[in-house]
Tab-separated table of C-alpha atoms in Angstrom:
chain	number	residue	atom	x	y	z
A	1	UNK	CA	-33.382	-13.927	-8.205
A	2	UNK	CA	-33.390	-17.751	-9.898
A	3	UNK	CA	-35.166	-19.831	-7.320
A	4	UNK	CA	-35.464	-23.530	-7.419
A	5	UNK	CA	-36.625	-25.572	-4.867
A	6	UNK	CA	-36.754	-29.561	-5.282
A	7	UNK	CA	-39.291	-31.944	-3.234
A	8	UNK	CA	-40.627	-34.785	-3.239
A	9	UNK	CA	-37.241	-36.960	-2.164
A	10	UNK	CA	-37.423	-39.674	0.514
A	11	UNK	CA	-37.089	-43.954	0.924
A	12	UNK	CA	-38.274	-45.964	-1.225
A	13	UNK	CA	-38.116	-49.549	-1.538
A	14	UNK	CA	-36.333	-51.602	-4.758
A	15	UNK	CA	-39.131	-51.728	-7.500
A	16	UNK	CA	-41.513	-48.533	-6.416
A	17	UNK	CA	-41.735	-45.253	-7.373
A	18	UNK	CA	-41.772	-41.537	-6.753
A	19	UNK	CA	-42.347	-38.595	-7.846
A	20	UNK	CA	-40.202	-35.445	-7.934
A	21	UNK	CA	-40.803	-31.643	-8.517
A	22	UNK	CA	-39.058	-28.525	-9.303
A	23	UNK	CA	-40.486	-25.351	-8.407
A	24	UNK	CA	-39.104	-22.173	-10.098
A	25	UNK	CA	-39.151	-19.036	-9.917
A	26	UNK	CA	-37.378	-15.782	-10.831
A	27	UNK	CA	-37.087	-16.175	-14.746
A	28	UNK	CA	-39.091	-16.898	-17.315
A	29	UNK	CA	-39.808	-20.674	-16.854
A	30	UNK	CA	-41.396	-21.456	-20.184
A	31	UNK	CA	-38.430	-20.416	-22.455
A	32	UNK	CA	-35.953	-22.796	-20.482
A	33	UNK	CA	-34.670	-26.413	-20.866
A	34	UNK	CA	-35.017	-28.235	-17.850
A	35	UNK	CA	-32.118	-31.226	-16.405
A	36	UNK	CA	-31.882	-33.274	-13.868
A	37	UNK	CA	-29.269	-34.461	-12.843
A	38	UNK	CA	-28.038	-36.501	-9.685
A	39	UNK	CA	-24.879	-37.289	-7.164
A	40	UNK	CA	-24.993	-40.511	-5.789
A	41	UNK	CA	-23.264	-40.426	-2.123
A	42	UNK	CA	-19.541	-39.340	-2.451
A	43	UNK	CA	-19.448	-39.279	-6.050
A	44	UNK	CA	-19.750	-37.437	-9.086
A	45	UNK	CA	-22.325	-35.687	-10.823
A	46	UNK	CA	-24.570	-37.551	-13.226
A	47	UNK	CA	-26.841	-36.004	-16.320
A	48	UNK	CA	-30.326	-37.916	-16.124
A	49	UNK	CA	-32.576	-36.077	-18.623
A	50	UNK	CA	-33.559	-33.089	-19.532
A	51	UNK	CA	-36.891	-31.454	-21.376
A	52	UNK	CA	-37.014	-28.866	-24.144
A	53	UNK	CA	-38.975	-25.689	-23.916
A	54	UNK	CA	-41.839	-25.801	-26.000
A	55	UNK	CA	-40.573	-23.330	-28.204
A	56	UNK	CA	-37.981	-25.684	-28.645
A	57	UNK	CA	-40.187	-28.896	-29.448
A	58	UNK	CA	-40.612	-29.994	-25.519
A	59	UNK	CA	-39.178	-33.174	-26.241
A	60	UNK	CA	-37.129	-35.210	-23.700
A	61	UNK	CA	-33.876	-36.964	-23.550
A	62	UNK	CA	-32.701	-39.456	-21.056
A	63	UNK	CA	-29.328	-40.835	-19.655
A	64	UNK	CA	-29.263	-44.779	-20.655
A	65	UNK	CA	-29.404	-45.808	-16.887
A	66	UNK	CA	-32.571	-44.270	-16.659
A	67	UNK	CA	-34.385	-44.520	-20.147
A	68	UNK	CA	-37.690	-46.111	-19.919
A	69	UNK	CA	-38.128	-45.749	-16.567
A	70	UNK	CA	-37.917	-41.929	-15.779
A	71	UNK	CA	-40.112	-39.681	-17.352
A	72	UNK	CA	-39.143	-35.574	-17.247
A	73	UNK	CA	-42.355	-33.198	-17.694
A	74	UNK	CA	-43.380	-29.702	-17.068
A	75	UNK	CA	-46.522	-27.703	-16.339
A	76	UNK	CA	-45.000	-24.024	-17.577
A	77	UNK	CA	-48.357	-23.003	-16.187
A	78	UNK	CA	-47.471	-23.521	-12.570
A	79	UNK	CA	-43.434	-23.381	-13.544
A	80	UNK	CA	-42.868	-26.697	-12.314
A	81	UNK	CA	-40.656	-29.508	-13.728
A	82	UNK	CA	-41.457	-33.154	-12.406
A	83	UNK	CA	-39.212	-36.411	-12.367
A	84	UNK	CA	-41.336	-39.499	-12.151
A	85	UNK	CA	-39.027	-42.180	-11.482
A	86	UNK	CA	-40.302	-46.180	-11.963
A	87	UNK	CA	-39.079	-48.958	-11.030
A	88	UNK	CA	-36.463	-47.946	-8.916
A	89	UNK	CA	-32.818	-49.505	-7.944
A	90	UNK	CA	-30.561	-49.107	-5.041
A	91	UNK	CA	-28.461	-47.738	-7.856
A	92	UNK	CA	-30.573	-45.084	-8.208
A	93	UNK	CA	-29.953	-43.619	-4.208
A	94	UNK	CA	-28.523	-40.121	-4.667
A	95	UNK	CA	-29.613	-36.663	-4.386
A	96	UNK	CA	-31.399	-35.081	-7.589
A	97	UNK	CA	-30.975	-31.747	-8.827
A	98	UNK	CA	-32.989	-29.264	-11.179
A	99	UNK	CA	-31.297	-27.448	-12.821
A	100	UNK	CA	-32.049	-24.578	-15.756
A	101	UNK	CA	-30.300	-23.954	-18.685
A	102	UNK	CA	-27.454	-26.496	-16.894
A	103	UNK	CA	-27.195	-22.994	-15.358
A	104	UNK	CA	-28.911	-22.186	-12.140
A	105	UNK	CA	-29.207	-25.293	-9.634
A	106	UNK	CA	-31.189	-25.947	-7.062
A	107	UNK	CA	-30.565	-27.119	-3.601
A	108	UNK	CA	-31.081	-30.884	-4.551
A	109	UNK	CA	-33.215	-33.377	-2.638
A	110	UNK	CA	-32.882	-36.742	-1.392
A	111	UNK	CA	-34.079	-40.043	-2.764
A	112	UNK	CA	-33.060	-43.509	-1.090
A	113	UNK	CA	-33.826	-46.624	-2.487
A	114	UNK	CA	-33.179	-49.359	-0.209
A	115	UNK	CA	-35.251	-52.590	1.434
B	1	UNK	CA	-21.566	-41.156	-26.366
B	2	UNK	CA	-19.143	-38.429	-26.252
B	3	UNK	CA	-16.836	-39.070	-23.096
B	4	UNK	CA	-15.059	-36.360	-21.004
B	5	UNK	CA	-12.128	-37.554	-18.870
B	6	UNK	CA	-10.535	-35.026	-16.193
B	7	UNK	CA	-6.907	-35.523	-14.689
B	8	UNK	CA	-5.620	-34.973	-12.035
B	9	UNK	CA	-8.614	-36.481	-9.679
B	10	UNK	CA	-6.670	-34.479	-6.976
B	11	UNK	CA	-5.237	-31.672	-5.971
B	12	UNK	CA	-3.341	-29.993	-3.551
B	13	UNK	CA	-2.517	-26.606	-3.901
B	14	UNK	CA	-0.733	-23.815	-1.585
B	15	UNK	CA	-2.753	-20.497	-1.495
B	16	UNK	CA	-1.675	-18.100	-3.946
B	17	UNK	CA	0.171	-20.865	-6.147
B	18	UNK	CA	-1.513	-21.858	-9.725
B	19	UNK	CA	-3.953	-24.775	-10.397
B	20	UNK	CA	-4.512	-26.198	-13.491
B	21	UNK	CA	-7.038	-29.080	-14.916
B	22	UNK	CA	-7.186	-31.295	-17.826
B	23	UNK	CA	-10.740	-32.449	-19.683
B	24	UNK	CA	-10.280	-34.420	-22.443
B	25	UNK	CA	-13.077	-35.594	-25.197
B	26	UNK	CA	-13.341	-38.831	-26.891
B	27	UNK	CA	-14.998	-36.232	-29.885
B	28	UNK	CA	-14.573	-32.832	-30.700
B	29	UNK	CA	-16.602	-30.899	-29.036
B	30	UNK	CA	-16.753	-27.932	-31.823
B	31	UNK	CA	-20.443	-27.681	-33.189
B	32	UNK	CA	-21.436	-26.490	-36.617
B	33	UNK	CA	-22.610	-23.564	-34.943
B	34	UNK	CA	-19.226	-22.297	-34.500
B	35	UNK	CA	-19.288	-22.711	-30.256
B	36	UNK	CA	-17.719	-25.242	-28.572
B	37	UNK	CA	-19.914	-27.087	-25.771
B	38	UNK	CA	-17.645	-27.632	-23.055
B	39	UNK	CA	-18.104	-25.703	-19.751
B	40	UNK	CA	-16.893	-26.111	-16.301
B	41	UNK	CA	-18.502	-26.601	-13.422
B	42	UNK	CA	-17.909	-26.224	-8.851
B	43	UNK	CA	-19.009	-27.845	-6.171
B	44	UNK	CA	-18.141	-26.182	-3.289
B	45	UNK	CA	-18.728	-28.588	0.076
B	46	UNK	CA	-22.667	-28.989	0.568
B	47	UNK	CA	-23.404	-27.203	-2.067
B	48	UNK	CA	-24.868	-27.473	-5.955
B	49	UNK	CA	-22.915	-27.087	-8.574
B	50	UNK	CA	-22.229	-23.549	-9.774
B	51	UNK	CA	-20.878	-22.270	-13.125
B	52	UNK	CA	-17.433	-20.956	-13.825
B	53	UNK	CA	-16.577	-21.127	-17.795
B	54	UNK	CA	-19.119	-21.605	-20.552
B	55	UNK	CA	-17.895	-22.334	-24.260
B	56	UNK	CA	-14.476	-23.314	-23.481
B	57	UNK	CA	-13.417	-19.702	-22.014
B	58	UNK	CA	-16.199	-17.367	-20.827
B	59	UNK	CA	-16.301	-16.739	-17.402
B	60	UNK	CA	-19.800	-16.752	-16.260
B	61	UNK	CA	-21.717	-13.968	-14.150
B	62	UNK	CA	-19.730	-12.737	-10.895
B	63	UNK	CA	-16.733	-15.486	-11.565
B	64	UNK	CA	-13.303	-14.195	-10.776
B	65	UNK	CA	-11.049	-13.213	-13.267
B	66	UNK	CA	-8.267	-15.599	-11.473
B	67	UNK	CA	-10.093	-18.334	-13.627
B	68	UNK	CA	-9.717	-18.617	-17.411
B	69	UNK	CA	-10.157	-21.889	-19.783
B	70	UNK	CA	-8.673	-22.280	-22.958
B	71	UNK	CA	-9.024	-25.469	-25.366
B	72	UNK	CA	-10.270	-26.556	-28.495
B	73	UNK	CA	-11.161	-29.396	-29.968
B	74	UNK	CA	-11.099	-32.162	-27.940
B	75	UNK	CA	-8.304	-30.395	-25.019
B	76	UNK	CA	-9.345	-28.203	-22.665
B	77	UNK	CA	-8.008	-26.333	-19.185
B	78	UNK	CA	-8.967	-24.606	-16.570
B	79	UNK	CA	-6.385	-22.679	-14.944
B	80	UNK	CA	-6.933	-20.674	-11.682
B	81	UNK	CA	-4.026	-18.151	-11.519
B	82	UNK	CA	-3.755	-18.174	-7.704
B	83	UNK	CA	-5.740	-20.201	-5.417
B	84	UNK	CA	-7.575	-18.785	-2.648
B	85	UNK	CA	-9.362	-20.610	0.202
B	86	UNK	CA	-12.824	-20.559	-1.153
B	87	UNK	CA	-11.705	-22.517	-4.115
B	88	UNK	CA	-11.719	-25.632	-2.399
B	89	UNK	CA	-13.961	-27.844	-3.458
B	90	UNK	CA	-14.730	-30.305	-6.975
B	91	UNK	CA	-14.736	-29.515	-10.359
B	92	UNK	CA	-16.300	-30.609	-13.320
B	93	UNK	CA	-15.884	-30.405	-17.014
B	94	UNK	CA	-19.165	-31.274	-18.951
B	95	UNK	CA	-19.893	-31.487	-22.431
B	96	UNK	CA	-23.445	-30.281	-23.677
B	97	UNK	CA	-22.644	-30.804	-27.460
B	98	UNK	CA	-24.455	-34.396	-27.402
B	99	UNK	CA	-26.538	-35.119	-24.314
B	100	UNK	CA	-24.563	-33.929	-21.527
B	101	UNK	CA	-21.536	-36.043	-19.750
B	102	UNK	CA	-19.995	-34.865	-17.090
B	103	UNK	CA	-15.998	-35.534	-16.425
B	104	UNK	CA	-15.584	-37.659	-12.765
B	105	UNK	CA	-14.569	-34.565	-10.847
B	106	UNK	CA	-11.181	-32.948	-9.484
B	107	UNK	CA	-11.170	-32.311	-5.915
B	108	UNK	CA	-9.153	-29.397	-5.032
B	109	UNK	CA	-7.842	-28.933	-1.299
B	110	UNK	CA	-5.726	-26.509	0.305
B	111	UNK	CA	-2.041	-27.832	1.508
């Protein structure tokens, strides 16, 4: 069974940072491009970035509102993608899913950004 | 950036009555690989998204057979035949054939 469990969520203030993490399990990890994507409170669903397996390159892509200030990585060693998110904005408040493949989600955690 | 725009934002449907949703591209969404990237997407209440159609019409793993898409191009539907109760919730149309976009959501509710 496709597990992924998200941590690393909680309040941060306008300007700092934080660091996210995916934790899979139940396919092969490696082989898989790896999104995030987030839902602000009460609204839609919102494609951040995403990296490539390494088969594929590894590279990432961003969403504009986030480019050069997220970063996506993996460590296919410990199947685990990361989100380190700079330089935050209240704009940024919403709950952050990993997702593989755009296929199997996780549970989504919680990031606030607010003074 | 390749836009996808959903209508109706809402809907209210009696059980056992037909749904059906719009998603609309500002590009075609065919690739030169022959598949076209648009797939839909619920979001039952508390819940993370789960898929329903990939490449326009394939119903994914376990997904009832009351929902089909159809489309091409740059038009696209998804149609649930008759709406049960545990269809209630949002749905999204997202294009993967640039870097994803999701459509703003149709939130489907029981009358």
């Amino acid at each position: 069974e496709v597990q992924l469990v998200e941590s690393g969520g909680g309040l941060v203030k306008p300007g700092g940072s934080l660091r996210l993490s995916c934790a899979a399990s139940g396919f092969t990890f490696s082989y898989a491009w790896m999104s995030w994507v987030r839902q602000a409170p009460g609204k839609g669903l919102e494609w951040v970035g995403r990296i490539k397996s390494k088969a594929d390159g590894g590279t990432t892509d961003y969403a504009a509102p986030v480019k050069g200030r997220f970063t996506i990585s993996r460590d296919d060693s410990k199947n685990t993608l990361y989100l380190q998110m700079n330089s935050l904005k209240t704009e940024d408040t919403a709950v952050y899913y990993c997702t593989a493949n755009m296929v199997d989600w996780g549970q989504g955690t919680l990031v606030t950004v607010s003074s | 950036d390749i836009v996808v725009t959903q209508t109706p934002l809402s809907l209210s449907v009696t059980p056992g009555q037909p749904a059906s949703i719009s998603c609309k591209s500002s590009q075609s969404l065919l690739h030169s690989d022959g598949k076209t990237y648009l797939f839909w997407y619920l979001q039952k209440p508390g819940q993370p998204p789960q898929l329903l159609i990939y490449e326009v019409s394939n119903r994914f793993f376990g997904v009832p057979d009351r929902f089909s898409g159809s489309g091409s191009g740059t038009d696209f539907t998804l149609k649930i035949s008759r709406v049960e109760a545990e269809d209630v919730g949002v749905y999204y149309c997202m294009q993967s054939i640039q870097l994803p976009f999701f459509g703003q959501g149709t939130k489907l509710e029981m009358k």
